[in-house]
Tab-separated table of C-alpha atoms in Angstrom:
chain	number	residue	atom	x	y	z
C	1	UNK	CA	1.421	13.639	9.805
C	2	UNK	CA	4.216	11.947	8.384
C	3	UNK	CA	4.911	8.783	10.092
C	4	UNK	CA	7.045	7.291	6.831
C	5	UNK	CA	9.465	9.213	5.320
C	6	UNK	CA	11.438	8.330	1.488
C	7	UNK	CA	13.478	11.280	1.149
C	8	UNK	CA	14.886	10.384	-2.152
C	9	UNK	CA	12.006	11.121	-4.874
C	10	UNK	CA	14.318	9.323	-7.211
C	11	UNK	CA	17.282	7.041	-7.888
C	12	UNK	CA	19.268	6.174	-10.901
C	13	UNK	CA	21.799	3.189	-11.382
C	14	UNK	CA	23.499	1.187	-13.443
C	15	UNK	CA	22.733	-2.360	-14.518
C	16	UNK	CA	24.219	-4.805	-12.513
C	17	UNK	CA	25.046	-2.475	-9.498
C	18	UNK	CA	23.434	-2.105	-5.860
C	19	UNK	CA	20.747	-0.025	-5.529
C	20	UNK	CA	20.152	1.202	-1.999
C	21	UNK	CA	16.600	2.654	-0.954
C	22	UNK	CA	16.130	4.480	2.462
C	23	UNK	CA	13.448	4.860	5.074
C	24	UNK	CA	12.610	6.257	8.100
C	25	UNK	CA	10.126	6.538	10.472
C	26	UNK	CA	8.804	7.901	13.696
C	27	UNK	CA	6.149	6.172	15.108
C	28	UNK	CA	7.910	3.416	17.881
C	29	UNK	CA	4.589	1.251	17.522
C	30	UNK	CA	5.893	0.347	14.175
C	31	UNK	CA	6.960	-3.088	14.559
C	32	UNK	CA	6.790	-5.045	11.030
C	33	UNK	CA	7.722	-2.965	7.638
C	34	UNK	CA	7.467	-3.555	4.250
C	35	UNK	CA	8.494	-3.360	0.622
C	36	UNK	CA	6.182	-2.723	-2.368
C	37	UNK	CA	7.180	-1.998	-5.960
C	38	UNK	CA	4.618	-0.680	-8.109
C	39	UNK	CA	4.538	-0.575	-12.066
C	40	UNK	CA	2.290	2.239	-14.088
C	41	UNK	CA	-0.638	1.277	-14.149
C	42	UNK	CA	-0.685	-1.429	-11.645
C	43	UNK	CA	-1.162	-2.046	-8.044
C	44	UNK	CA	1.627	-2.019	-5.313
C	45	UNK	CA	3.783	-5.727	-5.551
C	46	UNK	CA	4.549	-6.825	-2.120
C	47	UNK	CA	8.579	-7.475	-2.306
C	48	UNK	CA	9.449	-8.261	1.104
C	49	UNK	CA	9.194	-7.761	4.704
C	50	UNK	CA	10.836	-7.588	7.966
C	51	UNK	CA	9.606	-8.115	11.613
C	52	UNK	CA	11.147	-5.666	14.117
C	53	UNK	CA	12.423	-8.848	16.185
C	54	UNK	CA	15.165	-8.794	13.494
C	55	UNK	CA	17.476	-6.659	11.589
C	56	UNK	CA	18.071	-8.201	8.469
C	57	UNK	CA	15.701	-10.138	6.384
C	58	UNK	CA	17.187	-11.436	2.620
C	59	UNK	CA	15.021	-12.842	-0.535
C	60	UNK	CA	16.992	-13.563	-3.248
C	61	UNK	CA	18.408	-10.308	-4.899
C	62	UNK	CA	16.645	-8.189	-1.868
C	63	UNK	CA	17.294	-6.983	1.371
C	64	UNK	CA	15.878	-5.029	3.795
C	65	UNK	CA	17.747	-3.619	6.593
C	66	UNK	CA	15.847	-2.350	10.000
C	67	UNK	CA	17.689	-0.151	12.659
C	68	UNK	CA	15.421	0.127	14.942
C	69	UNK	CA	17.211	2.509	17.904
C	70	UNK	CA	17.621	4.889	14.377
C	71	UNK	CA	13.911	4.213	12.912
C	72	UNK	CA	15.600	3.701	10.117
C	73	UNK	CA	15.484	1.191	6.966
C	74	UNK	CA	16.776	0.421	3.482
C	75	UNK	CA	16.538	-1.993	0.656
C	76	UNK	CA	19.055	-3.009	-0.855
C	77	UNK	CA	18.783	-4.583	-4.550
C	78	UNK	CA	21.783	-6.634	-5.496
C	79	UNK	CA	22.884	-7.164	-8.658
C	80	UNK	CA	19.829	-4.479	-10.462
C	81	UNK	CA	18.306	-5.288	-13.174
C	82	UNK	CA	16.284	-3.008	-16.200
C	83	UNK	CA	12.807	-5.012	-15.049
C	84	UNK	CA	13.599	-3.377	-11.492
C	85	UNK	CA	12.863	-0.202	-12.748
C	86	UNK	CA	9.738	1.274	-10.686
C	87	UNK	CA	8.264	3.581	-7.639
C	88	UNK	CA	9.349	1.428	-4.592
C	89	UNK	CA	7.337	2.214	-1.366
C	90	UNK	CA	7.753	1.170	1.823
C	91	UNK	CA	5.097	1.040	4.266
C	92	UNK	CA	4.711	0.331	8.361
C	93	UNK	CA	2.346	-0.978	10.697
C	94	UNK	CA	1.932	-2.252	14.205
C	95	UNK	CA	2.008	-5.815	13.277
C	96	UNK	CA	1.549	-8.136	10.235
C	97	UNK	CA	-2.462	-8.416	10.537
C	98	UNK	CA	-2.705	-4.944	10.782
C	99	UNK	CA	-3.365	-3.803	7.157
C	100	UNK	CA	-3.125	-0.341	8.640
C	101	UNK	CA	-0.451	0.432	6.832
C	102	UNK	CA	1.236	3.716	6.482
C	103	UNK	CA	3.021	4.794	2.975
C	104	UNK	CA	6.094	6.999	2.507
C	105	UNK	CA	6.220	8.659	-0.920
C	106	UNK	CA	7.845	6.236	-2.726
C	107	UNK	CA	11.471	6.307	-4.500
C	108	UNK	CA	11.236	6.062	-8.454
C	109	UNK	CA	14.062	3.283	-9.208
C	110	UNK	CA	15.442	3.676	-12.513
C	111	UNK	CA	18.232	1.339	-13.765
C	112	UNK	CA	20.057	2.028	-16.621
C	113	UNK	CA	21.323	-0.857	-19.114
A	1	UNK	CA	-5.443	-17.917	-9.013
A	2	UNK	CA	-7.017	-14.400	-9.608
A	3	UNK	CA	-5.580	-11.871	-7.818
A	4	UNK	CA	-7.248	-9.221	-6.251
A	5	UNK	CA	-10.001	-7.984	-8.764
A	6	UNK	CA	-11.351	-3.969	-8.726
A	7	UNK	CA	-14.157	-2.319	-10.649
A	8	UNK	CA	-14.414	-0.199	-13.088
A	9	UNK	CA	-10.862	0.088	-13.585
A	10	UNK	CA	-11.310	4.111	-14.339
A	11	UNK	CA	-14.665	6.428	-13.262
A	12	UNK	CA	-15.464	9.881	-13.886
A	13	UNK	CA	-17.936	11.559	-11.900
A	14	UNK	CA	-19.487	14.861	-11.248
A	15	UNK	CA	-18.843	17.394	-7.893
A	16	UNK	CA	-21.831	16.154	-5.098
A	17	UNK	CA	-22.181	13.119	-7.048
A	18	UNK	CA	-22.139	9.503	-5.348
A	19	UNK	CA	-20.037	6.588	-6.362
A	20	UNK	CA	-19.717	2.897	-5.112
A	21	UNK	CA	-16.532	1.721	-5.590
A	22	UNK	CA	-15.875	-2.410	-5.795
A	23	UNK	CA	-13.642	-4.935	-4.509
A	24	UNK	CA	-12.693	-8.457	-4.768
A	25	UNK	CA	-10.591	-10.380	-2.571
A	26	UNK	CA	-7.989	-13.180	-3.456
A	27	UNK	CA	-9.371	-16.486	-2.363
A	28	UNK	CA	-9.508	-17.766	1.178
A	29	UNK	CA	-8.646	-13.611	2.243
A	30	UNK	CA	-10.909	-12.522	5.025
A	31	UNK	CA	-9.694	-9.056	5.094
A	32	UNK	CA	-9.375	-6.483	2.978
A	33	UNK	CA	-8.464	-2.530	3.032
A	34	UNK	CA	-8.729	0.310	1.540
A	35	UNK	CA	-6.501	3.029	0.630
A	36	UNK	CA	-6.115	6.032	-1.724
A	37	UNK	CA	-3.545	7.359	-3.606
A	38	UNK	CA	-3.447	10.278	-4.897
A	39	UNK	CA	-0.655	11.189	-7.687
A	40	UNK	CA	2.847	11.841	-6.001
A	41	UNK	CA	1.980	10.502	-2.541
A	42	UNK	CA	1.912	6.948	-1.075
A	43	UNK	CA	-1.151	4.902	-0.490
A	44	UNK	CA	-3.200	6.176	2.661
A	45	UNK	CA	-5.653	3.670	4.709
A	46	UNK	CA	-8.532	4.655	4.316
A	47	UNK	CA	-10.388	1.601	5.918
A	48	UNK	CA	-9.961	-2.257	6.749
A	49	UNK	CA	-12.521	-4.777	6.839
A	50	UNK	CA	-12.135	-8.898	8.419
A	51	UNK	CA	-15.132	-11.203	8.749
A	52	UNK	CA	-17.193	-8.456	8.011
A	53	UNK	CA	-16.213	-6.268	10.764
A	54	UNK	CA	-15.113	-3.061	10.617
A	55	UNK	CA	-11.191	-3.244	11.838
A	56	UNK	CA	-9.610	0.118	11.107
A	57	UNK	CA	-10.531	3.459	9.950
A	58	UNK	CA	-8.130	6.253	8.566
A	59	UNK	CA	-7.981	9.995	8.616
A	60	UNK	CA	-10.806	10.263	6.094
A	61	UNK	CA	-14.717	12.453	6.623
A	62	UNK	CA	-17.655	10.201	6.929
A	63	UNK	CA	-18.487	11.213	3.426
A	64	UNK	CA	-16.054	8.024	2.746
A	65	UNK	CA	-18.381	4.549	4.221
A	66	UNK	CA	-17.701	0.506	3.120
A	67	UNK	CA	-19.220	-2.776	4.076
A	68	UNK	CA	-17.968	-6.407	3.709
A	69	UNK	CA	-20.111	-8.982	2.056
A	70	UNK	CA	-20.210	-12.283	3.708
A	71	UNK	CA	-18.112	-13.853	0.398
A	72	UNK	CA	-15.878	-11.001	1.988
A	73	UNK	CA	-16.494	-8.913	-1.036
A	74	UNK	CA	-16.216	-4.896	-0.199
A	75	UNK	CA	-17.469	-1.588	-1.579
A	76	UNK	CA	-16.483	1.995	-0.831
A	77	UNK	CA	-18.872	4.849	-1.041
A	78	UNK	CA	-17.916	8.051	-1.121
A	79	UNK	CA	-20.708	10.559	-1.016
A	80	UNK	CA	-20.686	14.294	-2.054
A	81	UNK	CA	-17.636	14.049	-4.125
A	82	UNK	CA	-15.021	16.942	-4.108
A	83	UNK	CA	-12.979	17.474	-6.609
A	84	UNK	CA	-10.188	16.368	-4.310
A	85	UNK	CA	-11.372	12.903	-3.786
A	86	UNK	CA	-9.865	12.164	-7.495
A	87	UNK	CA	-7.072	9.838	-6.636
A	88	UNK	CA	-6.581	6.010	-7.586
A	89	UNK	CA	-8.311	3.804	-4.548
A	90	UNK	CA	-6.728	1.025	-4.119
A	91	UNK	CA	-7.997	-2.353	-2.640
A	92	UNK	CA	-5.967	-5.143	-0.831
A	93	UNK	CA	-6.728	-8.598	0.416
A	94	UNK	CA	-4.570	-10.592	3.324
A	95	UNK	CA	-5.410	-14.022	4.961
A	96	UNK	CA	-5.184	-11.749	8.253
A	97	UNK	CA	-1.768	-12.705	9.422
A	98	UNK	CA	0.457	-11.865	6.449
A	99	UNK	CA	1.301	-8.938	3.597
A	100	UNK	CA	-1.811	-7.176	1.663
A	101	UNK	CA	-1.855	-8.183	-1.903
A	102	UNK	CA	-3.459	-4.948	-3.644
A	103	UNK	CA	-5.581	-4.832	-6.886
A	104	UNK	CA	-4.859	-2.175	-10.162
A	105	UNK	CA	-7.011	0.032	-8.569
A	106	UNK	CA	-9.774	2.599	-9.881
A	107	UNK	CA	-8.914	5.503	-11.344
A	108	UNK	CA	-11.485	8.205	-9.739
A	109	UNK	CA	-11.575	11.668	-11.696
A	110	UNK	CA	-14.295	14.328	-10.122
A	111	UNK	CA	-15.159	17.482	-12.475
């Protein structure tokens, strides 16, 4: 069963503009949700995270975005850049010390100079 | 710091064969997981280990088995290999109460 959903397989952009990744879910014991990027050949990067007590969580050039009463959430990338080029995943669980996390899909990111 | 360390980085085994599959963790991590991905899909949980204690188990036969050392080390066997167990495993490490940090993986092929 699908309890993370990416819709979008992939995603172009330009340089310099926002890139926008969406989520949803369907499991309401989801409570904290994450970001990872992951390069070829590399393990998932952890990016950034967001506890369901909020809506909004920001880290420099990323934010996520968590509607709960939707189940739904995005990242939002702002200004993109080449280097951010890469499958992003996001993942859920029922709390941060719960590594049981569950994947969607990923979105392949590609940003064009 | 090392990160997260796996080995071998790539395997290739035979149908009904065995393998062992190693892990690890970043420093002062108690815990670590395991998941597999296999090519177009995200990671799946496969199992999670903290102060050597089994935490969490996934959707996965009991052909799939791990342990935690007391450095907190981990292996995964998987026994009687299918040719659908070729994925990339993937290992991660977490002081408990924060994100995973995951390793580059091993590359599992089964012929």
């Amino acid at each position: 069963d699908q309890q993370v959903k990416q819709n979008s397989p992939s995603l172009s952009v330009q340089e310099g503009r926002i890139s926008i990744l969406n989520c949803d879910y369907t499991n309401s014991m989801f409570d904290y949700f994450l970001w990872y990027k992951k390069y070829p050949a590399e393990g998932p990067t952890f990016l950034i995270s967001i506890s369901s007590i909020k809506d909004k969580n920001e880290d420099g050039r990323f934010t996520v975005f968590l509607n709960k009463s939707a189940k739904h959430l995005s990242l939002h990338i702002v200004p993109s850049q080449p280097g951010d080029s890469a499958v992003y995943f996001c993942a859920a669980s029922r709390g941060p010390r719960d590594n049981d996390m569950r994947f969607g899909a990923g979105t392949r990111l590609t940003v064009k100079p | 710091d090392a990160g997260v360390t796996q080995s071998p980085t790539h395997l290739i085994k035979t149908r009904g064969q065995h393998v062992t599959l190693r892990c690890s963790p970043i420093s002062g991590h108690k815990s670590v997981s395991w998941y597999q991905q296999v090519l177009g899909q995200g990671p799946q949980f496969i199992f999670q280990y903290y102060e050597k204690e089994e935490r969490g188990r996934g959707n996965f036969p009991d052909r799939f088995s791990a342990r935690q050392f007391p450095n907190y080390s981990s292996e995964l066997n998987v026994n009687a290999l299918l040719l659908g167990d070729s994925a990339l495993y993937l290992c991660a490490s977490s002081p408990a109460y924060t994100e995973a940090f995951f390793g580059q993986g091993t590359r599992l092929t089964v012929v």
